[in-house]
XYZ file of C-alpha atoms in Angstrom:
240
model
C 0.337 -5.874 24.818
C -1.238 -2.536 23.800
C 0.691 -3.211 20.704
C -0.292 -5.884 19.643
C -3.886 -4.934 20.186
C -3.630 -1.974 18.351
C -2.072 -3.888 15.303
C -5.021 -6.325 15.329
C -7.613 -3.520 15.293
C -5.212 -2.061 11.935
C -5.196 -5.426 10.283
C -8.646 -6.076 10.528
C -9.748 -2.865 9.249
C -7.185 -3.050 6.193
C -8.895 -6.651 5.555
C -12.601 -5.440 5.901
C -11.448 -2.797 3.153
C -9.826 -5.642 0.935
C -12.896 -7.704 0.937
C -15.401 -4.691 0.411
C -13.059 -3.902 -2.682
C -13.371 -7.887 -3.894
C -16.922 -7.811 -3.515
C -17.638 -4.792 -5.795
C -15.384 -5.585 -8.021
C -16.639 -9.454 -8.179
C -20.205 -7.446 -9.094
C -19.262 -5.484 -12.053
C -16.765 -8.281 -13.545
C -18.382 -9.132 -16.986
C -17.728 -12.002 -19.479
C -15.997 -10.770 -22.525
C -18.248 -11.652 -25.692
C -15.383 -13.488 -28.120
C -12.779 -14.913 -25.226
C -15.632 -14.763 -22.463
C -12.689 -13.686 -20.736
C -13.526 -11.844 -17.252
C -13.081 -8.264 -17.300
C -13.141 -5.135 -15.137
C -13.988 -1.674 -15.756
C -13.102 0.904 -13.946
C -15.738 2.947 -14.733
C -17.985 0.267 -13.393
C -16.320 -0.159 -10.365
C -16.257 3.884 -9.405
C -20.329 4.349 -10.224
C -21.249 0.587 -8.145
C -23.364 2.429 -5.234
C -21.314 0.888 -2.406
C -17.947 2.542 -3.996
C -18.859 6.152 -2.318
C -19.086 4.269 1.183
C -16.055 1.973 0.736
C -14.362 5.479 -0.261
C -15.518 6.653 3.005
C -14.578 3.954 4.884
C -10.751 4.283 3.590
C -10.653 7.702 5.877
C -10.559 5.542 8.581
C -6.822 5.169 7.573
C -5.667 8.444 8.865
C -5.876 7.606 12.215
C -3.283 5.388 11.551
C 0.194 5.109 13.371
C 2.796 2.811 12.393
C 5.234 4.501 14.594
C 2.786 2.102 17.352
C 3.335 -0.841 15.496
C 6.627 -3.284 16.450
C 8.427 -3.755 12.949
C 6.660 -7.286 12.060
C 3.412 -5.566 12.008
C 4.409 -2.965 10.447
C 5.982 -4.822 7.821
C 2.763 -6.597 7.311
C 0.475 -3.733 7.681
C 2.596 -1.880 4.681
C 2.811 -4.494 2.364
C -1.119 -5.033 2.514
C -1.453 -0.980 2.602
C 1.008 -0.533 -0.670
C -1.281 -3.382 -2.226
C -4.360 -2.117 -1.581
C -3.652 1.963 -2.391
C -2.126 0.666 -5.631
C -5.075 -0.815 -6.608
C -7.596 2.401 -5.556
C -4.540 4.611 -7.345
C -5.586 2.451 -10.416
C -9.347 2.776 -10.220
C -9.169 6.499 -9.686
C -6.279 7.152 -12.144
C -6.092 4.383 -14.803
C -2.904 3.396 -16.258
C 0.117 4.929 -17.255
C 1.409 4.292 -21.127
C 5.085 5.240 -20.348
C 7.905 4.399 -17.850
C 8.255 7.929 -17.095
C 4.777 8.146 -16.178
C 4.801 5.472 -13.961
C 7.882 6.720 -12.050
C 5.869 9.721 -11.344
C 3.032 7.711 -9.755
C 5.169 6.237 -7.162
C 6.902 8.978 -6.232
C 4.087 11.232 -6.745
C 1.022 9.909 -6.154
C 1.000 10.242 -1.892
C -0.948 9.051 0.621
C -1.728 10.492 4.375
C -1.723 8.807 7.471
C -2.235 9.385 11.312
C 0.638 10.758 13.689
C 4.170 9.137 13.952
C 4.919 8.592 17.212
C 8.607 6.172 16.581
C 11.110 6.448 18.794
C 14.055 6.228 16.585
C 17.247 7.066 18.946
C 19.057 8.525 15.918
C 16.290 10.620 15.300
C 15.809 13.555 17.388
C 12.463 14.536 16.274
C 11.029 10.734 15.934
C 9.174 11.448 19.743
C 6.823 14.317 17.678
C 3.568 13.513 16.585
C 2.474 14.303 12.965
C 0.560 13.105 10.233
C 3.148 10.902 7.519
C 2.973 12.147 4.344
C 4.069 8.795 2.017
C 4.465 8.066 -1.629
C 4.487 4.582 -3.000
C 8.611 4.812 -2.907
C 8.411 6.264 0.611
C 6.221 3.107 1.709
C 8.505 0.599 -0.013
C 11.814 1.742 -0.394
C 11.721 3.951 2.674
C 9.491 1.698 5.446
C 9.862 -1.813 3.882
C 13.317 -1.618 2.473
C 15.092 -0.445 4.913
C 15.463 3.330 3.642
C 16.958 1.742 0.358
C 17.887 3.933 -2.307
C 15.119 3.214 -5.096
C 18.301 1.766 -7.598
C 17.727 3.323 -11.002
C 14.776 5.592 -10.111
C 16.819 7.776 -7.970
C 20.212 7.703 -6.281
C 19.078 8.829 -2.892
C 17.664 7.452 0.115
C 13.956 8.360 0.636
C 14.205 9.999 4.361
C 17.361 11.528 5.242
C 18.631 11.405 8.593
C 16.498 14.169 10.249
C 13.153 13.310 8.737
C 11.129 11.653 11.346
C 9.856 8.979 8.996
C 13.107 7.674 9.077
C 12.205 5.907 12.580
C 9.539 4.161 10.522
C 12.489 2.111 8.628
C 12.332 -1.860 9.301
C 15.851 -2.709 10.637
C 17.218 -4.607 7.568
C 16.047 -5.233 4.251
C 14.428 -8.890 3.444
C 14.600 -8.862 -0.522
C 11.261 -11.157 -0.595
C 9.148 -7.803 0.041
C 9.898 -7.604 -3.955
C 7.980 -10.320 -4.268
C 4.625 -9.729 -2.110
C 3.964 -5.797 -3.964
C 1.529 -5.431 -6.088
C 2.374 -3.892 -8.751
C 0.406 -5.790 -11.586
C 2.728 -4.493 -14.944
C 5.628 -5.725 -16.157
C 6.697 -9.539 -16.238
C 4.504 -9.147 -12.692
C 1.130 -10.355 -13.836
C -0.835 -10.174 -10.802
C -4.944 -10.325 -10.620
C -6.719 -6.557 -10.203
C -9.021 -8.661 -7.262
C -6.424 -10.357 -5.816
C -7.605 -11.774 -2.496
C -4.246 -12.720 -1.344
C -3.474 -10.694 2.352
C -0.666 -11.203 4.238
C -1.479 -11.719 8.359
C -0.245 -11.135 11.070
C -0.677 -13.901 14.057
C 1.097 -11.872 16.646
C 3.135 -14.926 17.225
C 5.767 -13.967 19.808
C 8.178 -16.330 17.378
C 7.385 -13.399 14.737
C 9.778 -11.869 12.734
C 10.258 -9.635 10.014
C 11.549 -12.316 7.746
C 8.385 -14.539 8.404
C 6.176 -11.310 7.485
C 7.313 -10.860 3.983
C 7.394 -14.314 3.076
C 3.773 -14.813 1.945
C 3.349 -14.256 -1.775
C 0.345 -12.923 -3.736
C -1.997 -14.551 -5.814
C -0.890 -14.923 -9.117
C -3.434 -14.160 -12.089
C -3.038 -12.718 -15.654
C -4.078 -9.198 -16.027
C -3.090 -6.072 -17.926
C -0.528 -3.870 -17.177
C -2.090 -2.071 -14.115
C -0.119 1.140 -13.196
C -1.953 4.524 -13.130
C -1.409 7.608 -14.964
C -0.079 10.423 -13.171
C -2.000 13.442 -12.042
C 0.101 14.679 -9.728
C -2.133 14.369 -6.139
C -5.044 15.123 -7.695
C -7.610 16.270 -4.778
C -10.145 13.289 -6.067
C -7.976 10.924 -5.101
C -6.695 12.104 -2.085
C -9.962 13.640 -1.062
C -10.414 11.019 2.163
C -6.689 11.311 3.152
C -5.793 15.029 2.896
């Protein structure tokens, strides 16, 4: 279906911009000199000469509509979005040194993409097209958790019942999406490179359940959440 096309074009860009990502940071990785420890800079990985074209390459993600995905691949296709924009977040931002700051990040920190065209029956505008403005919350608790409220960090749902994003909202909430985000802080130690993506076969037995249960690689790292700076134009330079 035209669907399912679409989806595999998405996927396979979102994978060509995970490997390009592993491959410049696999580069710059150094030895440290007492643990001989690998280690990543950030400062290495934003002056590597292919970093300005991978950058470039990213814009390519405005032209994206998950209101044309069916809600398997649009499960799949956030999870390995959130993943990967967390990680270019951290490169451009660097980390956060308190809890408040980090709240700000994912509710902050926003990313565009291409027109929604849902059709959401309980939404009257969902047949609009526009560009969707997300944060990290929007993404998960919003698209991947079902329009969840975000527990402690806030006591509302992300899109109330007139915003159009709302038709972007999987059906029901599978609580293993916890455990395929990125996040890399906390008891969560996941590797900066991870190669881990989760894929889509376009299996007709596909369901929602079946696309959050892959898990990331696990690695030790540092706590890897950026500092806010509240949509700095940098950062969203290629999406705004």
């Amino acid at each position: 279906t035209e669907k399912n096309v679409t989806s595999k074009v998405h996927h396979s860009l979102l994978r060509s911009l995970v490997d390009k990502l592993n491959s410049i940071e696999a580069q710059v990785r150094v030895a440290q000199p007492t643990t001989g420890r690998m280690v990543l800079r950030h400062y290495d990985v934003l002056h590597h000469p292919d970093f300005p074209e991978w950058e470039e390459a990213m814009c390519e993600l405005q032209k994206i509509d998950l209101g044309r995905m069916d809600e398997t691949n649009r499960m799949v296709f956030g999870i390995n979005l959130y993943n990967l924009m967390i990680r270019y977040g951290h490169l451009k931002l660097g980390f956060p040194d308190t809890v408040e700051k980090r709240q700000q990040f994912l509710s902050q920190t926003k990313m565009l993409l291409g027109g929604n065209s849902s059709n959401n029956s309980n939404n009257s505008n969902s047949t609009n097209h526009h560009d969707t403005l997300l944060s990290f919350y929007d993404l998960e608790y919003g698209i991947l958790r079902a329009n969840q409220k975000p527990g402690h960090y806030s006591s509302v749902a992300p899109f109330a019942k007139k915003d159009p994003r709302l038709g972007l909202a999987v059906s029901r909430v599978d609580s293993r999406v916890h455990f395929v985000l990125q996040r890399g802080g906390g008891g969560r130690k996941l590797s900066l490179d991870d190669n881990s993506i989760i894929h889509d076969n376009n299996n007709n037995n596909n369901n929602t359940s079946s696309a959050a249960s892959g898990t990331a690689a696990g690695g030790s790292s540092s706590s890897s959440y950026c500092s806010c700076q509240c949509c700095p134009v940098d950062f969203l330079r290629w999406i705004s």
